[in-house]
Amino acid sequence: MQPTPNPPIDDRPRRGVLFGLLAFVVGLAGCVAFDYTGADRPIAEASVEPMSPRPRVALVLGSGGPRGYAHLGVLKVLEEAGIPVDLVVGSSVGSLIGAFWADGLDAERLDARSMQGGPLTLFDPTPFADRGWIRGQRLQDYVNDGLEGRAFEQLPRRLVVVATRRGDKSPVFFRSGNVGVAVRASSAMPGIVSPVGIGGTEYEDADESLPVAVRAARQAGARFVIAVDVSARAGSAPPDASAAQRARDTRRRARIDPEVADADVLIHPGLRYDAGPWRDYFEHAREAGEASGREALPLLVARLRQAGLLESDTASGSVAPPVRMGAER
């Protein structure tokens, strides 16, 4: 009598458990808090030391997410008028645009670059992100790749990136080292983008402390400050805006108003209240920024001339090239 062969063992449940454990381990790795400890890590400063040579004209670009496309329209106007900006200060989306502009990318090329790809060009959503659903590594790489690895000290225009120290919500300023890491920290919106650790300290979105950081330009010694505020104007919330939205707007205005009061010229585009990552909103914001820039230009030129910072024949439509001053920081 032949022995009955044993039935084949179904190892599918075991393989399912193994794959599940592997996914769990990978997920845990994704949840680990990010802490950049490289030798080129940007150093957070509580204030900006006076720069030498002293900046003549500073441009402060505010936070605002999709509203930041308005900055591109403003930059176009400043370039056409030949406004000689030699210091850029950026918060959140303002730091992203400011970093590329400080590296010499003009408004036209910035605009073309911004329309390439979709949100996944900058963002890396994952259910395993640490305290959010976007890690931020893709944004960091996008900036550093676009700058070809150049650090703050190597940019043609001087740059200050603003972020918020997560522990006490105080503003900090980066102006040396890895630009991509600094922009990632400046753009780390709480609950959405994971906090960014740098040398053991965590940072988050500049919007939480200084959405429009005029004080950074003043501390650096800038003789003239142009501030661009792309936030919602006071009273612009629609009737169906939630109480949480209105409270958020009130808190943001309380942070912005004292800062822009110290600017020599404020450009505040009138943008639609409901902003989003849609191409039609990007185009609307860019056009609104350009319109506001052109409206402010006569006053800006007059005040620059009054301050002795613009020759009478300078604002004629030529673009002022950036001056490389990294070694003199």
CSV table of C-alpha atoms in Angstrom, one decimal:
chain,number,residue,atom,x,y,z
A,1,MET,CA,0.0,0.0,0.0
A,2,GLN,CA,1.4,3.3,-1.1
A,3,PRO,CA,1.8,6.0,1.7
A,4,THR,CA,-0.5,9.0,1.2
A,5,PRO,CA,1.6,12.0,0.2
A,6,ASN,CA,1.5,15.0,2.5
A,7,PRO,CA,-0.6,17.9,1.0
A,8,PRO,CA,1.5,20.9,-0.2
A,9,ILE,CA,2.0,23.6,2.4
A,10,ASP,CA,0.3,26.8,1.6
A,11,ASP,CA,2.8,29.5,2.7
A,12,ARG,CA,0.8,32.4,1.4
A,13,PRO,CA,-0.3,33.5,4.9
A,14,ARG,CA,3.3,33.4,6.1
A,15,ARG,CA,4.4,35.5,3.1
A,16,GLY,CA,1.6,37.9,3.7
A,17,VAL,CA,2.8,38.3,7.3
A,18,LEU,CA,6.4,38.8,6.2
A,19,PHE,CA,5.4,41.5,3.6
A,20,GLY,CA,3.2,43.2,6.2
A,21,LEU,CA,6.1,43.3,8.6
A,22,LEU,CA,8.4,44.6,5.9
A,23,ALA,CA,5.9,47.4,5.1
A,24,PHE,CA,5.6,48.2,8.8
A,25,VAL,CA,9.4,48.5,9.2
A,26,VAL,CA,9.6,50.7,6.1
A,27,GLY,CA,6.8,52.8,7.4
A,28,LEU,CA,8.5,53.2,10.8
A,29,ALA,CA,11.6,54.4,9.0
A,30,GLY,CA,9.5,57.0,7.2
A,31,CYS,CA,8.1,58.2,10.5
A,32,VAL,CA,11.5,58.8,12.0
A,33,ALA,CA,12.1,62.5,12.7
A,34,PHE,CA,14.3,64.2,10.1
A,35,ASP,CA,17.5,65.8,11.5
A,36,TYR,CA,20.1,67.2,9.1
A,37,THR,CA,23.6,67.1,10.7
A,38,GLY,CA,25.8,67.5,7.6
A,39,ALA,CA,28.8,69.7,7.8
A,40,ASP,CA,27.0,72.2,5.5
A,41,ARG,CA,23.9,72.5,7.8
A,42,PRO,CA,22.5,76.0,7.8
A,43,ILE,CA,23.1,77.8,11.1
A,44,ALA,CA,20.0,79.4,12.7
A,45,GLU,CA,20.5,82.9,14.0
A,46,ALA,CA,18.1,84.7,16.4
A,47,SER,CA,18.8,88.0,14.5
A,48,VAL,CA,20.7,89.0,11.4
A,49,GLU,CA,24.1,90.5,11.9
A,50,PRO,CA,24.8,93.7,10.0
A,51,MET,CA,26.2,92.8,6.5
A,52,SER,CA,29.3,94.2,4.9
A,53,PRO,CA,29.0,95.8,2.5
A,54,ARG,CA,25.8,97.3,3.7
A,55,PRO,CA,22.8,96.2,1.5
A,56,ARG,CA,21.4,99.1,-0.5
A,57,VAL,CA,17.9,97.7,-1.5
A,58,ALA,CA,16.4,94.7,0.1
A,59,LEU,CA,13.4,92.7,-1.2
A,60,VAL,CA,11.3,90.9,1.3
A,61,LEU,CA,9.1,88.1,-0.1
A,62,GLY,CA,6.3,86.9,2.1
A,63,SER,CA,4.7,83.5,2.8
A,64,GLY,CA,1.4,82.4,1.2
A,65,GLY,CA,1.6,79.0,-0.5
A,66,PRO,CA,-0.1,79.3,-4.0
A,67,ARG,CA,-0.4,83.0,-3.4
A,68,GLY,CA,3.3,83.2,-3.8
A,69,TYR,CA,3.0,83.1,-7.6
A,70,ALA,CA,2.2,86.8,-7.2
A,71,HIS,CA,5.9,87.3,-6.4
A,72,LEU,CA,6.7,86.3,-9.9
A,73,GLY,CA,4.7,89.2,-11.3
A,74,VAL,CA,6.3,91.6,-8.9
A,75,LEU,CA,9.8,90.4,-9.8
A,76,LYS,CA,9.0,90.9,-13.5
A,77,VAL,CA,8.2,94.6,-12.9
A,78,LEU,CA,11.3,95.2,-10.7
A,79,GLU,CA,13.5,93.6,-13.4
A,80,GLU,CA,12.0,95.7,-16.2
A,81,ALA,CA,12.5,98.8,-14.2
A,82,GLY,CA,16.1,98.0,-13.3
A,83,ILE,CA,15.6,98.2,-9.5
A,84,PRO,CA,19.0,97.3,-8.1
A,85,VAL,CA,18.1,94.7,-5.3
A,86,ASP,CA,21.2,93.3,-3.5
A,87,LEU,CA,19.5,91.4,-0.6
A,88,VAL,CA,16.6,89.0,-0.7
A,89,VAL,CA,14.7,87.9,2.4
A,90,GLY,CA,12.1,85.0,2.1
A,91,SER,CA,9.5,83.3,4.2
A,92,SER,CA,8.0,80.0,3.2
A,93,VAL,CA,7.1,80.2,-0.5
A,94,GLY,CA,9.0,83.5,-0.5
A,95,SER,CA,12.1,81.6,0.4
A,96,LEU,CA,11.7,79.2,-2.4
A,97,ILE,CA,11.2,81.9,-5.1
A,98,GLY,CA,13.8,84.1,-3.4
A,99,ALA,CA,16.5,81.4,-3.5
A,100,PHE,CA,16.2,80.9,-7.2
A,101,TRP,CA,16.0,84.6,-7.9
A,102,ALA,CA,19.1,85.2,-5.7
A,103,ASP,CA,20.9,82.6,-7.8
A,104,GLY,CA,20.2,84.7,-10.9
A,105,LEU,CA,17.2,83.0,-12.4
A,106,ASP,CA,15.0,85.9,-13.8
A,107,ALA,CA,11.2,86.1,-13.5
A,108,GLU,CA,10.6,84.7,-17.0
A,109,ARG,CA,12.6,81.6,-16.4
A,110,LEU,CA,11.2,81.2,-12.9
A,111,ASP,CA,7.7,81.4,-14.3
A,112,ALA,CA,8.5,78.8,-16.9
A,113,ARG,CA,10.1,76.5,-14.3
A,114,SER,CA,7.1,76.9,-11.9
A,115,MET,CA,4.7,75.6,-14.7
A,116,GLN,CA,6.8,72.4,-15.3
A,117,GLY,CA,5.4,69.3,-13.6
A,118,GLY,CA,2.7,69.3,-10.9
A,119,PRO,CA,2.6,69.3,-7.1
A,120,LEU,CA,4.6,66.1,-7.0
A,121,THR,CA,7.6,68.0,-8.4
A,122,LEU,CA,8.0,69.6,-5.0
A,123,PHE,CA,6.0,67.4,-2.6
A,124,ASP,CA,6.4,63.8,-1.5
A,125,PRO,CA,3.2,62.7,0.2
A,126,THR,CA,3.3,59.6,2.3
A,127,PRO,CA,1.1,58.1,5.1
A,128,PHE,CA,4.3,57.5,7.0
A,129,ALA,CA,5.5,61.1,7.2
A,130,ASP,CA,6.5,62.3,10.6
A,131,ARG,CA,3.8,64.6,12.1
A,132,GLY,CA,2.3,65.4,8.7
A,133,TRP,CA,1.7,63.8,5.3
A,134,ILE,CA,4.5,65.4,3.3
A,135,ARG,CA,8.1,64.6,4.2
A,136,GLY,CA,9.8,67.6,2.5
A,137,GLN,CA,12.8,65.8,1.1
A,138,ARG,CA,11.7,66.3,-2.5
A,139,LEU,CA,11.5,70.1,-1.9
A,140,GLN,CA,15.0,70.1,-0.4
A,141,ASP,CA,16.4,68.2,-3.4
A,142,TYR,CA,14.5,70.3,-5.9
A,143,VAL,CA,16.1,73.5,-4.5
A,144,ASN,CA,19.6,72.0,-4.2
A,145,ASP,CA,19.5,70.5,-7.7
A,146,GLY,CA,18.2,73.7,-9.2
A,147,LEU,CA,21.0,75.7,-7.5
A,148,GLU,CA,23.5,73.0,-8.6
A,149,GLY,CA,24.5,72.5,-4.9
A,150,ARG,CA,25.5,76.2,-4.3
A,151,ALA,CA,25.3,77.3,-0.7
A,152,PHE,CA,24.1,80.7,0.6
A,153,GLU,CA,27.7,82.0,0.4
A,154,GLN,CA,27.9,81.2,-3.3
A,155,LEU,CA,24.8,83.0,-4.5
A,156,PRO,CA,25.1,86.1,-6.7
A,157,ARG,CA,22.6,88.0,-4.5
A,158,ARG,CA,22.7,87.7,-0.7
A,159,LEU,CA,19.8,85.7,0.7
A,160,VAL,CA,18.2,85.3,4.2
A,161,VAL,CA,15.7,82.5,4.7
A,162,VAL,CA,13.3,82.7,7.6
A,163,ALA,CA,11.9,79.8,9.6
A,164,THR,CA,10.2,79.3,13.0
A,165,ARG,CA,11.9,77.4,15.9
A,166,ARG,CA,9.2,74.8,16.7
A,167,GLY,CA,9.9,74.7,20.5
A,168,ASP,CA,9.1,78.3,21.3
A,169,LYS,CA,7.6,79.7,18.0
A,170,SER,CA,10.4,82.3,17.7
A,171,PRO,CA,11.7,83.3,14.3
A,172,VAL,CA,15.2,82.3,13.1
A,173,PHE,CA,17.3,83.3,10.2
A,174,PHE,CA,19.5,81.2,7.9
A,175,ARG,CA,22.2,82.8,5.7
A,176,SER,CA,24.9,80.2,5.4
A,177,GLY,CA,25.2,76.6,4.4
A,178,ASN,CA,22.7,74.3,2.6
A,179,VAL,CA,20.0,76.4,1.0
A,180,GLY,CA,17.7,73.4,0.3
A,181,VAL,CA,17.5,72.4,3.9
A,182,ALA,CA,16.8,76.0,5.0
A,183,VAL,CA,14.0,76.4,2.4
A,184,ARG,CA,12.6,73.0,3.5
A,185,ALA,CA,12.5,74.3,7.1
A,186,SER,CA,11.0,77.6,6.1
A,187,SER,CA,8.2,75.8,4.2
A,188,ALA,CA,7.3,73.1,6.8
A,189,MET,CA,3.6,73.8,7.4
A,190,PRO,CA,2.6,72.3,10.7
A,191,GLY,CA,0.4,69.2,10.4
A,192,ILE,CA,1.1,69.0,6.6
A,193,VAL,CA,4.9,69.0,6.1
A,194,SER,CA,7.1,67.2,8.6
A,195,PRO,CA,9.1,69.4,11.0
A,196,VAL,CA,12.7,69.8,9.9
A,197,GLY,CA,15.5,69.1,12.4
A,198,ILE,CA,18.8,70.8,11.9
A,199,GLY,CA,21.6,69.9,14.3
A,200,GLY,CA,19.1,68.6,16.9
A,201,THR,CA,16.6,71.5,16.8
A,202,GLU,CA,13.3,71.4,15.0
A,203,TYR,CA,12.0,74.1,12.7
A,204,GLU,CA,8.7,74.8,10.9
A,205,ASP,CA,7.1,77.2,8.5
A,206,ALA,CA,8.1,80.9,8.7
A,207,ASP,CA,4.5,81.8,8.5
A,208,GLU,CA,4.1,80.7,12.1
A,209,SER,CA,6.4,83.6,13.3
A,210,LEU,CA,7.4,86.1,10.5
A,211,PRO,CA,5.3,85.9,7.3
A,212,VAL,CA,6.9,89.1,6.0
A,213,ALA,CA,10.3,89.5,7.7
A,214,VAL,CA,11.1,93.2,7.2
A,215,ARG,CA,13.1,93.2,10.4
A,216,ALA,CA,15.7,90.8,8.9
A,217,ALA,CA,16.4,93.3,6.1
A,218,ARG,CA,16.6,96.1,8.7
A,219,GLN,CA,18.9,94.2,10.9
A,220,ALA,CA,21.2,93.4,8.0
A,221,GLY,CA,21.5,97.1,7.5
A,222,ALA,CA,19.5,97.6,4.3
A,223,ARG,CA,19.0,101.3,3.4
A,224,PHE,CA,15.8,100.7,1.6
A,225,VAL,CA,13.2,97.8,2.0
A,226,ILE,CA,10.6,96.7,-0.5
A,227,ALA,CA,8.1,94.3,1.1
A,228,VAL,CA,5.7,92.0,-0.8
A,229,ASP,CA,2.8,90.7,1.2
A,230,VAL,CA,0.7,88.1,-0.6
A,231,SER,CA,-1.6,87.3,2.3
A,232,ALA,CA,-5.3,87.9,2.3
A,233,ARG,CA,-6.2,91.5,2.8
A,234,ALA,CA,-8.1,92.4,6.0
A,235,GLY,CA,-11.8,92.0,5.5
A,236,SER,CA,-11.5,90.0,2.3
A,237,ALA,CA,-12.9,86.8,3.8
A,238,PRO,CA,-16.2,85.7,2.1
A,239,PRO,CA,-19.3,85.4,4.1
A,240,ASP,CA,-19.1,81.6,4.2
A,241,ALA,CA,-15.5,81.6,5.6
A,242,SER,CA,-15.3,79.5,8.7
A,243,ALA,CA,-14.5,80.9,12.2
A,244,ALA,CA,-11.2,79.0,12.0
A,245,GLN,CA,-10.2,80.7,8.7
A,246,ARG,CA,-11.0,84.1,10.1
A,247,ALA,CA,-9.0,83.4,13.3
A,248,ARG,CA,-6.1,82.3,11.2
A,249,ASP,CA,-6.3,85.5,9.1
A,250,THR,CA,-6.4,87.6,12.3
A,251,ARG,CA,-3.3,85.9,13.7
A,252,ARG,CA,-1.4,86.3,10.5
A,253,ARG,CA,-2.3,90.0,10.2
A,254,ALA,CA,-1.1,90.5,13.7
A,255,ARG,CA,2.3,89.2,12.7
A,256,ILE,CA,2.5,91.0,9.4
A,257,ASP,CA,1.3,94.5,10.1
A,258,PRO,CA,4.1,95.6,12.5
A,259,GLU,CA,6.6,94.3,10.0
A,260,VAL,CA,5.4,95.9,6.8
A,261,ALA,CA,4.9,99.2,8.7
A,262,ASP,CA,8.7,99.4,8.7
A,263,ALA,CA,9.1,98.9,5.0
A,264,ASP,CA,9.8,101.8,2.6
A,265,VAL,CA,7.4,100.5,0.0
A,266,LEU,CA,4.8,97.8,0.5
A,267,ILE,CA,3.3,95.8,-2.5
A,268,HIS,CA,0.2,94.0,-1.5
A,269,PRO,CA,-1.6,92.3,-4.4
A,270,GLY,CA,-5.3,91.9,-4.3
A,271,LEU,CA,-5.7,88.1,-4.6
A,272,ARG,CA,-8.8,85.9,-4.6
A,273,TYR,CA,-9.4,84.7,-1.1
A,274,ASP,CA,-9.7,81.0,-1.9
A,275,ALA,CA,-6.2,79.9,-3.0
A,276,GLY,CA,-5.2,76.5,-4.2
A,277,PRO,CA,-2.7,74.5,-6.3
A,278,TRP,CA,-4.5,75.1,-9.6
A,279,ARG,CA,-3.0,76.5,-12.8
A,280,ASP,CA,-5.7,79.2,-13.1
A,281,TYR,CA,-5.0,80.4,-9.6
A,282,PHE,CA,-1.3,80.5,-10.4
A,283,GLU,CA,-1.9,82.7,-13.4
A,284,HIS,CA,-4.3,84.9,-11.5
A,285,ALA,CA,-1.7,85.4,-8.7
A,286,ARG,CA,1.1,86.2,-11.2
A,287,GLU,CA,-1.1,88.7,-13.0
A,288,ALA,CA,-2.2,90.3,-9.8
A,289,GLY,CA,1.4,90.6,-8.6
A,290,GLU,CA,2.4,92.3,-11.9
A,291,ALA,CA,-0.5,94.7,-11.7
A,292,SER,CA,0.3,95.7,-8.1
A,293,GLY,CA,3.9,96.0,-8.9
A,294,ARG,CA,3.2,98.4,-11.8
A,295,GLU,CA,0.8,100.4,-9.6
A,296,ALA,CA,3.5,100.8,-6.9
A,297,LEU,CA,6.4,101.5,-9.4
A,298,PRO,CA,6.1,105.3,-9.6
A,299,LEU,CA,6.2,105.7,-5.8
A,300,LEU,CA,9.0,103.1,-5.6
A,301,VAL,CA,11.1,104.9,-8.2
A,302,ALA,CA,10.5,108.3,-6.6
A,303,ARG,CA,11.5,107.1,-3.1
A,304,LEU,CA,14.6,105.3,-4.3
A,305,ARG,CA,15.7,108.5,-6.1
A,306,GLN,CA,15.0,110.5,-3.1
A,307,ALA,CA,17.2,108.2,-1.0
A,308,GLY,CA,19.9,108.5,-3.6
A,309,LEU,CA,19.7,104.8,-4.5
A,310,LEU,CA,18.5,105.1,-8.1
A,311,GLU,CA,20.0,107.3,-10.8
A,312,SER,CA,17.5,109.4,-12.8
A,313,ASP,CA,18.1,107.3,-16.0
A,314,THR,CA,18.3,103.9,-14.3
A,315,ALA,CA,14.6,102.9,-14.2
A,316,SER,CA,14.3,102.5,-18.0
A,317,GLY,CA,13.4,98.9,-18.5
A,318,SER,CA,16.8,97.3,-18.3
A,319,VAL,CA,17.3,94.4,-15.9
A,320,ALA,CA,19.8,95.0,-13.1
A,321,PRO,CA,22.1,92.0,-13.0
A,322,PRO,CA,22.9,90.4,-9.6
A,323,VAL,CA,26.2,91.3,-8.1
A,324,ARG,CA,28.2,88.4,-6.6
A,325,MET,CA,28.9,89.2,-3.0
A,326,GLY,CA,29.0,85.8,-1.4
A,327,ALA,CA,32.6,86.1,-0.3
A,328,GLU,CA,31.9,89.4,1.5
A,329,ARG,CA,29.1,88.2,3.7
